[in-house]
Amino acid sequence: MSESMAVRCPDCGREHQYAAPVYPCPCGTPVAAPLNHRAAPTSVTHRTWDEDWVTVRCGGCGRADQWPHPELGCSCGTVLRVPVAGAVQPPGPDRADPAEPPASLRATFRPVTIRTARDAVTAVALYLRWLGYRDIRRADQRQPSGIGLAARGVLAQVDPSVRPASPRDIECLWLTAMTESTDCVYFSLAGYASDARDRADGLGVSLFVLDLTGTPQPVNGAATELVATGSEA
């Protein structure tokens, strides 16, 4: 269980008891962002990647990872960003991360329930980290649909739409990844058209389907192999 604190909405004055969500570090240790009891929450009026994520160090293995910034929805409709204490800088090129555990020793993936497009992005970011990818961030180049995530060695596309992904969606992701000399992975809530799967198999793109529990399921051979081996980045 993470610590809890009283959080007062600055818009309506209602007070809530809040506990930060707990996420699993790849070493298996549960990690929660430490809450700042002395600072006041702020209303979320617009979103940026830097504000939506916070870097926290695992108390078990010492690695610093980015996790979703604690937030709370007030009944008045305001989304509150809960203040965090002791956030650390993410690892840079001059600071080596602890070695990734082998795929066979990874802790069981713990999903995040998907209710919104933001939840889908969070679920994929956590899954990529579970696979062993580091320094996950928003992708620099936008795709025709969905939201792009990038990490060392991979470009991922998160498609929370209600239509199956098309061959063009797969090709656009693959072409962008080719220009950056990196692998690519596609995550879709609505699945894939049959010809999109064929195109992905021909290009070597890993395909996953997201269910509403937030657990990605591999749907082609490249994705199954990725789950078995994990990241080599």
Tab-separated table of N, CA, C and O in Angstrom, residues 71-169:
chain	number	residue	atom	x	y	z
A	71	GLU	N	-2.668	11.636	-10.264
A	71	GLU	CA	-3.770	12.541	-10.542
A	71	GLU	C	-5.031	12.045	-9.842
A	71	GLU	O	-5.166	10.855	-9.537
A	72	LEU	N	-5.962	12.969	-9.623
A	72	LEU	CA	-7.221	12.656	-8.954
A	72	LEU	C	-8.333	13.427	-9.635
A	72	LEU	O	-8.200	14.627	-9.888
A	73	GLY	N	-9.425	12.759	-9.940
A	73	GLY	CA	-10.579	13.425	-10.527
A	73	GLY	C	-11.565	13.836	-9.454
A	73	GLY	O	-12.062	12.999	-8.695
A	74	CYS	N	-11.831	15.129	-9.344
A	74	CYS	CA	-12.796	15.631	-8.369
A	74	CYS	C	-14.206	15.501	-8.945
A	74	CYS	O	-14.409	15.548	-10.156
A	75	SER	N	-15.193	15.396	-8.070
A	75	SER	CA	-16.582	15.244	-8.518
A	75	SER	C	-17.108	16.503	-9.197
A	75	SER	O	-18.120	16.459	-9.898
A	76	CYS	N	-16.397	17.642	-9.036
A	76	CYS	CA	-16.822	18.869	-9.715
A	76	CYS	C	-16.378	18.879	-11.168
A	76	CYS	O	-16.735	19.782	-11.926
A	77	GLY	N	-15.562	17.888	-11.561
A	77	GLY	CA	-15.083	17.795	-12.929
A	77	GLY	C	-13.642	18.199	-13.119
A	77	GLY	O	-13.070	17.990	-14.195
A	78	THR	N	-13.020	18.755	-12.090
A	78	THR	CA	-11.621	19.167	-12.179
A	78	THR	C	-10.701	17.963	-12.026
A	78	THR	O	-10.936	17.101	-11.172
A	79	VAL	N	-9.659	17.898	-12.860
A	79	VAL	CA	-8.619	16.889	-12.710
A	79	VAL	C	-7.469	17.527	-11.940
A	79	VAL	O	-6.948	18.575	-12.337
A	80	LEU	N	-7.079	16.905	-10.832
A	80	LEU	CA	-6.052	17.461	-9.958
A	80	LEU	C	-4.742	16.717	-10.150
A	80	LEU	O	-4.715	15.484	-10.149
A	81	ARG	N	-3.661	17.462	-10.312
A	81	ARG	CA	-2.325	16.870	-10.344
A	81	ARG	C	-1.772	16.948	-8.926
A	81	ARG	O	-1.575	18.019	-8.369
A	82	VAL	N	-1.561	15.780	-8.319
A	82	VAL	CA	-1.147	15.705	-6.921
A	82	VAL	C	0.363	15.923	-6.829
A	82	VAL	O	1.127	15.298	-7.581
A	83	PRO	N	0.834	16.800	-5.940
A	83	PRO	CA	2.266	17.096	-5.863
A	83	PRO	C	3.089	15.900	-5.396
A	83	PRO	O	2.644	15.088	-4.586
A	84	VAL	N	4.282	15.791	-5.968
A	84	VAL	CA	5.178	14.677	-5.685
A	84	VAL	C	6.453	15.204	-5.036
A	84	VAL	O	6.960	16.263	-5.407
A	85	ALA	N	6.970	14.472	-4.065
A	85	ALA	CA	8.217	14.837	-3.399
A	85	ALA	C	9.333	13.898	-3.822
A	85	ALA	O	9.101	12.710	-4.078
A	86	GLY	N	10.527	14.424	-3.916
A	86	GLY	CA	11.700	13.571	-4.121
A	86	GLY	C	11.820	12.956	-5.486
A	86	GLY	O	12.477	11.922	-5.640
A	87	ALA	N	11.211	13.561	-6.519
A	87	ALA	CA	11.388	13.032	-7.871
A	87	ALA	C	12.850	13.203	-8.279
A	87	ALA	O	13.522	14.143	-7.868
A	88	VAL	N	13.347	12.277	-9.072
A	88	VAL	CA	14.755	12.294	-9.463
A	88	VAL	C	14.865	12.501	-10.960
A	88	VAL	O	13.910	12.354	-11.707
A	89	GLN	N	16.064	12.851	-11.404
A	89	GLN	CA	16.316	13.006	-12.827
A	89	GLN	C	16.417	11.629	-13.478
A	89	GLN	O	16.993	10.711	-12.902
A	90	PRO	N	15.865	11.456	-14.680
A	90	PRO	CA	15.974	10.173	-15.359
A	90	PRO	C	17.418	9.892	-15.722
A	90	PRO	O	18.223	10.806	-15.879
A	91	PRO	N	17.793	8.623	-15.862
A	91	PRO	CA	19.169	8.277	-16.207
A	91	PRO	C	19.581	8.906	-17.529
A	91	PRO	O	18.827	8.899	-18.490
A	92	GLY	N	20.770	9.456	-17.585
A	92	GLY	CA	21.307	10.038	-18.802
A	92	GLY	C	22.346	9.115	-19.395
A	92	GLY	O	22.644	8.050	-18.847
A	93	PRO	N	22.960	9.511	-20.510
A	93	PRO	CA	23.931	8.651	-21.176
A	93	PRO	C	25.177	8.400	-20.339
A	93	PRO	O	25.869	7.420	-20.555
A	94	ASP	N	25.459	9.322	-19.372
A	94	ASP	CA	26.647	9.126	-18.552
A	94	ASP	C	26.347	8.387	-17.267
A	94	ASP	O	27.213	8.214	-16.423
A	95	ARG	N	25.071	7.977	-17.099
A	95	ARG	CA	24.694	7.231	-15.899
A	95	ARG	C	24.050	5.930	-16.327
A	95	ARG	O	22.914	5.900	-16.774
A	96	ALA	N	24.751	4.862	-16.203
A	96	ALA	CA	24.254	3.564	-16.678
A	96	ALA	C	23.146	3.063	-15.777
A	96	ALA	O	23.185	3.196	-14.560
A	97	ASP	N	22.110	2.473	-16.368
A	97	ASP	CA	21.038	1.853	-15.607
A	97	ASP	C	21.462	0.475	-15.150
A	97	ASP	O	22.296	-0.175	-15.775
A	98	PRO	N	20.836	-0.031	-14.070
A	98	PRO	CA	21.073	-1.418	-13.710
A	98	PRO	C	20.673	-2.329	-14.859
A	98	PRO	O	19.799	-2.012	-15.648
A	99	ALA	N	21.347	-3.450	-14.977
A	99	ALA	CA	21.082	-4.371	-16.084
A	99	ALA	C	19.639	-4.838	-16.068
A	99	ALA	O	19.047	-5.064	-15.013
A	100	GLU	N	19.057	-4.962	-17.256
A	100	GLU	CA	17.697	-5.476	-17.363
A	100	GLU	C	17.666	-6.958	-17.014
A	100	GLU	O	18.555	-7.712	-17.414
A	101	PRO	N	16.641	-7.400	-16.281
A	101	PRO	CA	16.551	-8.826	-15.991
A	101	PRO	C	16.232	-9.605	-17.245
A	101	PRO	O	15.557	-9.096	-18.141
A	102	PRO	N	16.715	-10.840	-17.377
A	102	PRO	CA	16.356	-11.667	-18.527
A	102	PRO	C	14.846	-11.810	-18.627
A	102	PRO	O	14.129	-11.727	-17.629
A	103	ALA	N	14.372	-12.052	-19.860
A	103	ALA	CA	12.927	-12.166	-20.063
A	103	ALA	C	12.312	-13.237	-19.181
A	103	ALA	O	11.212	-13.082	-18.663
A	104	SER	N	13.052	-14.343	-18.981
A	104	SER	CA	12.507	-15.439	-18.187
A	104	SER	C	12.370	-15.084	-16.712
A	104	SER	O	11.661	-15.758	-15.972
A	105	LEU	N	13.072	-14.004	-16.259
A	105	LEU	CA	13.048	-13.622	-14.854
A	105	LEU	C	12.205	-12.376	-14.604
A	105	LEU	O	12.146	-11.888	-13.475
A	106	ARG	N	11.558	-11.831	-15.663
A	106	ARG	CA	10.755	-10.626	-15.471
A	106	ARG	C	9.571	-10.921	-14.577
A	106	ARG	O	8.971	-11.999	-14.620
A	107	ALA	N	9.225	-9.935	-13.754
A	107	ALA	CA	8.033	-10.067	-12.930
A	107	ALA	C	6.800	-10.084	-13.828
A	107	ALA	O	6.838	-9.637	-14.979
A	108	THR	N	5.699	-10.608	-13.319
A	108	THR	CA	4.456	-10.635	-14.081
A	108	THR	C	4.001	-9.211	-14.384
A	108	THR	O	4.023	-8.343	-13.506
A	109	PHE	N	3.614	-8.960	-15.629
A	109	PHE	CA	3.154	-7.626	-16.005
A	109	PHE	C	1.836	-7.320	-15.298
A	109	PHE	O	0.915	-8.124	-15.285
A	110	ARG	N	1.775	-6.115	-14.720
A	110	ARG	CA	0.559	-5.666	-14.043
A	110	ARG	C	-0.081	-4.562	-14.868
A	110	ARG	O	0.459	-3.465	-14.972
A	111	PRO	N	-1.224	-4.823	-15.463
A	111	PRO	CA	-1.827	-3.858	-16.394
A	111	PRO	C	-2.523	-2.698	-15.685
A	111	PRO	O	-2.765	-2.723	-14.479
A	112	VAL	N	-2.849	-1.682	-16.469
A	112	VAL	CA	-3.622	-0.534	-16.028
A	112	VAL	C	-4.931	-0.531	-16.803
A	112	VAL	O	-4.924	-0.599	-18.033
A	113	THR	N	-6.056	-0.495	-16.114
A	113	THR	CA	-7.354	-0.520	-16.777
A	113	THR	C	-7.486	0.653	-17.747
A	113	THR	O	-7.137	1.786	-17.414
A	114	ILE	N	-7.974	0.360	-18.950
A	114	ILE	CA	-8.094	1.385	-19.982
A	114	ILE	C	-9.519	1.929	-20.018
A	114	ILE	O	-10.469	1.206	-20.290
A	115	ARG	N	-9.643	3.229	-19.719
A	115	ARG	CA	-10.928	3.917	-19.822
A	115	ARG	C	-10.865	5.072	-20.828
A	115	ARG	O	-11.885	5.486	-21.361
A	116	THR	N	-9.653	5.595	-21.030
A	116	THR	CA	-9.463	6.731	-21.920
A	116	THR	C	-8.266	6.467	-22.823
A	116	THR	O	-7.495	5.531	-22.605
A	117	ALA	N	-8.078	7.339	-23.824
A	117	ALA	CA	-6.910	7.221	-24.694
A	117	ALA	C	-5.626	7.393	-23.889
A	117	ALA	O	-4.621	6.735	-24.157
A	118	ARG	N	-5.649	8.261	-22.892
A	118	ARG	CA	-4.465	8.456	-22.048
A	118	ARG	C	-4.127	7.169	-21.295
A	118	ARG	O	-2.964	6.819	-21.118
A	119	ASP	N	-5.163	6.451	-20.837
A	119	ASP	CA	-4.919	5.173	-20.157
A	119	ASP	C	-4.234	4.191	-21.103
A	119	ASP	O	-3.364	3.418	-20.686
A	120	ALA	N	-4.637	4.198	-22.372
A	120	ALA	CA	-4.026	3.293	-23.348
A	120	ALA	C	-2.545	3.604	-23.517
A	120	ALA	O	-1.704	2.701	-23.584
A	121	VAL	N	-2.208	4.895	-23.581
A	121	VAL	CA	-0.805	5.285	-23.701
A	121	VAL	C	-0.026	4.864	-22.462
A	121	VAL	O	1.089	4.346	-22.549
A	122	THR	N	-0.623	5.063	-21.287
A	122	THR	CA	0.032	4.654	-20.043
A	122	THR	C	0.281	3.159	-20.020
A	122	THR	O	1.365	2.693	-19.649
A	123	ALA	N	-0.734	2.377	-20.427
A	123	ALA	CA	-0.602	0.922	-20.429
A	123	ALA	C	0.526	0.476	-21.356
A	123	ALA	O	1.323	-0.408	-21.005
A	124	VAL	N	0.621	1.088	-22.530
A	124	VAL	CA	1.673	0.711	-23.477
A	124	VAL	C	3.038	1.124	-22.956
A	124	VAL	O	4.018	0.381	-23.081
A	125	ALA	N	3.140	2.319	-22.374
A	125	ALA	CA	4.421	2.760	-21.824
A	125	ALA	C	4.906	1.802	-20.736
A	125	ALA	O	6.087	1.436	-20.675
A	126	LEU	N	3.995	1.378	-19.866
A	126	LEU	CA	4.356	0.419	-18.823
A	126	LEU	C	4.765	-0.919	-19.427
A	126	LEU	O	5.703	-1.585	-18.947
A	127	TYR	N	4.073	-1.330	-20.484
A	127	TYR	CA	4.389	-2.617	-21.114
A	127	TYR	C	5.755	-2.562	-21.800
A	127	TYR	O	6.544	-3.514	-21.707
A	128	LEU	N	6.042	-1.459	-22.478
A	128	LEU	CA	7.356	-1.329	-23.106
A	128	LEU	C	8.463	-1.365	-22.054
A	128	LEU	O	9.508	-1.984	-22.260
A	129	ARG	N	8.220	-0.714	-20.928
A	129	ARG	CA	9.216	-0.751	-19.850
A	129	ARG	C	9.372	-2.169	-19.319
A	129	ARG	O	10.463	-2.613	-19.006
A	130	TRP	N	8.257	-2.897	-19.218
A	130	TRP	CA	8.308	-4.282	-18.758
A	130	TRP	C	9.111	-5.142	-19.729
A	130	TRP	O	9.826	-6.061	-19.316
A	131	LEU	N	9.019	-4.823	-21.016
A	131	LEU	CA	9.795	-5.558	-22.017
A	131	LEU	C	11.287	-5.227	-21.949
A	131	LEU	O	12.105	-5.965	-22.509
A	132	GLY	N	11.615	-4.130	-21.279
A	132	GLY	CA	13.019	-3.779	-21.117
A	132	GLY	C	13.465	-2.523	-21.830
A	132	GLY	O	14.649	-2.185	-21.807
A	133	TYR	N	12.543	-1.803	-22.471
A	133	TYR	CA	12.922	-0.574	-23.154
A	133	TYR	C	13.087	0.561	-22.145
A	133	TYR	O	12.394	0.615	-21.132
A	134	ARG	N	14.016	1.480	-22.459
A	134	ARG	CA	14.368	2.543	-21.541
A	134	ARG	C	14.057	3.910	-22.148
A	134	ARG	O	13.883	4.048	-23.348
A	135	ASP	N	14.007	4.916	-21.282
A	135	ASP	CA	13.835	6.311	-21.701
A	135	ASP	C	12.618	6.498	-22.610
A	135	ASP	O	12.689	7.100	-23.682
A	136	ILE	N	11.475	5.986	-22.178
A	136	ILE	CA	10.253	6.089	-22.978
A	136	ILE	C	9.763	7.533	-22.979
A	136	ILE	O	9.711	8.188	-21.941
A	137	ARG	N	9.379	8.023	-24.166
A	137	ARG	CA	8.964	9.410	-24.324
A	137	ARG	C	7.986	9.508	-25.493
A	137	ARG	O	7.775	8.533	-26.207
A	138	ARG	N	7.411	10.674	-25.671
A	138	ARG	CA	6.596	10.919	-26.857
A	138	ARG	C	7.476	10.898	-28.097
A	138	ARG	O	8.595	11.426	-28.089
A	139	ALA	N	6.991	10.294	-29.161
A	139	ALA	CA	7.756	10.268	-30.407
A	139	ALA	C	7.803	11.660	-31.022
A	139	ALA	O	6.854	12.444	-30.903
A	140	ASP	N	8.912	11.963	-31.665
A	140	ASP	CA	9.080	13.277	-32.287
A	140	ASP	C	8.173	13.461	-33.499
A	140	ASP	O	7.637	14.543	-33.723
A	141	GLN	N	8.008	12.386	-34.284
A	141	GLN	CA	7.192	12.474	-35.493
A	141	GLN	C	5.802	11.912	-35.240
A	141	GLN	O	5.656	10.830	-34.662
A	142	ARG	N	4.783	12.648	-35.681
A	142	ARG	CA	3.402	12.203	-35.509
A	142	ARG	C	2.991	11.285	-36.648
A	142	ARG	O	3.362	11.497	-37.798
A	143	GLN	N	2.200	10.277	-36.307
A	143	GLN	CA	1.658	9.373	-37.305
A	143	GLN	C	0.250	9.830	-37.703
A	143	GLN	O	-0.370	10.638	-37.008
A	144	PRO	N	-0.276	9.316	-38.834
A	144	PRO	CA	-1.614	9.723	-39.279
A	144	PRO	C	-2.708	9.442	-38.249
A	144	PRO	O	-3.721	10.130	-38.207
A	145	SER	N	-2.526	8.420	-37.429
A	145	SER	CA	-3.524	8.101	-36.404
A	145	SER	C	-2.813	7.650	-35.142
A	145	SER	O	-1.685	7.164	-35.178
A	146	GLY	N	-3.478	7.831	-34.019
A	146	GLY	CA	-2.927	7.351	-32.768
A	146	GLY	C	-1.834	8.240	-32.191
A	146	GLY	O	-1.638	9.382	-32.613
A	147	ILE	N	-1.128	7.683	-31.224
A	147	ILE	CA	-0.113	8.415	-30.471
A	147	ILE	C	1.187	7.622	-30.523
A	147	ILE	O	1.198	6.409	-30.293
A	148	GLY	N	2.278	8.294	-30.818
A	148	GLY	CA	3.564	7.630	-30.929
A	148	GLY	C	4.367	7.712	-29.647
A	148	GLY	O	4.407	8.748	-28.985
A	149	LEU	N	5.012	6.610	-29.294
A	149	LEU	CA	5.963	6.563	-28.187
A	149	LEU	C	7.300	6.089	-28.730
A	149	LEU	O	7.352	5.269	-29.642
A	150	ALA	N	8.366	6.604	-28.165
A	150	ALA	CA	9.700	6.197	-28.593
A	150	ALA	C	10.540	5.839	-27.374
A	150	ALA	O	10.321	6.351	-26.279
A	151	ALA	N	11.489	4.952	-27.581
A	151	ALA	CA	12.439	4.564	-26.546
A	151	ALA	C	13.707	4.129	-27.257
A	151	ALA	O	13.745	4.052	-28.493
A	152	ARG	N	14.736	3.861	-26.511
A	152	ARG	CA	15.968	3.402	-27.129
A	152	ARG	C	15.706	2.072	-27.838
A	152	ARG	O	15.388	1.069	-27.212
A	153	GLY	N	15.807	2.090	-29.162
A	153	GLY	CA	15.676	0.864	-29.927
A	153	GLY	C	14.297	0.545	-30.455
A	153	GLY	O	14.118	-0.470	-31.124
A	154	VAL	N	13.294	1.412	-30.192
A	154	VAL	CA	11.948	1.075	-30.650
A	154	VAL	C	11.110	2.324	-30.859
A	154	VAL	O	11.302	3.347	-30.198
A	155	LEU	N	10.193	2.235	-31.837
A	155	LEU	CA	9.154	3.235	-32.057
A	155	LEU	C	7.823	2.502	-31.957
A	155	LEU	O	7.614	1.493	-32.639
A	156	ALA	N	6.939	2.982	-31.098
A	156	ALA	CA	5.658	2.303	-30.868
A	156	ALA	C	4.505	3.226	-31.237
A	156	ALA	O	4.567	4.439	-31.021
A	157	GLN	N	3.463	2.626	-31.787
A	157	GLN	CA	2.250	3.354	-32.138
A	157	GLN	C	1.111	2.840	-31.272
A	157	GLN	O	0.859	1.631	-31.203
A	158	VAL	N	0.419	3.749	-30.583
A	158	VAL	CA	-0.736	3.404	-29.752
A	158	VAL	C	-1.978	3.917	-30.463
A	158	VAL	O	-2.148	5.130	-30.630
A	159	ASP	N	-2.849	3.002	-30.890
A	159	ASP	CA	-4.046	3.375	-31.645
A	159	ASP	C	-5.287	3.060	-30.808
A	159	ASP	O	-5.727	1.912	-30.736
A	160	PRO	N	-5.871	4.093	-30.136
A	160	PRO	CA	-7.039	3.847	-29.283
A	160	PRO	C	-8.366	4.005	-30.015
A	160	PRO	O	-9.416	4.048	-29.379
A	161	SER	N	-8.352	4.085	-31.356
A	161	SER	CA	-9.580	4.298	-32.115
A	161	SER	C	-10.416	3.020	-32.161
A	161	SER	O	-9.978	1.937	-31.774
A	162	VAL	N	-11.643	3.157	-32.673
A	162	VAL	CA	-12.563	2.026	-32.719
A	162	VAL	C	-12.518	1.300	-34.060
A	162	VAL	O	-13.277	0.357	-34.279
A	163	ARG	N	-11.634	1.719	-34.954
A	163	ARG	CA	-11.528	1.035	-36.248
A	163	ARG	C	-10.255	0.195	-36.281
A	163	ARG	O	-9.223	0.589	-35.728
A	164	PRO	N	-10.309	-0.964	-36.914
A	164	PRO	CA	-9.100	-1.789	-37.035
A	164	PRO	C	-8.005	-1.056	-37.798
A	164	PRO	O	-8.286	-0.281	-38.720
A	165	ALA	N	-6.776	-1.292	-37.427
A	165	ALA	CA	-5.647	-0.672	-38.117
A	165	ALA	C	-5.560	-1.187	-39.544
A	165	ALA	O	-5.815	-2.364	-39.827
A	166	SER	N	-5.188	-0.311	-40.459
A	166	SER	CA	-5.124	-0.638	-41.880
A	166	SER	C	-3.685	-0.895	-42.307
A	166	SER	O	-2.737	-0.564	-41.582
A	167	PRO	N	-3.477	-1.444	-43.510
A	167	PRO	CA	-2.110	-1.605	-44.022
A	167	PRO	C	-1.360	-0.279	-44.074
A	167	PRO	O	-0.158	-0.223	-43.813
A	168	ARG	N	-2.062	0.813	-44.412
A	168	ARG	CA	-1.403	2.120	-44.476
A	168	ARG	C	-0.868	2.527	-43.105
A	168	ARG	O	0.220	3.113	-43.001
A	169	ASP	N	-1.635	2.254	-42.048
A	169	ASP	CA	-1.171	2.577	-40.697
A	169	ASP	C	0.140	1.844	-40.395
A	169	ASP	O	1.075	2.422	-39.824
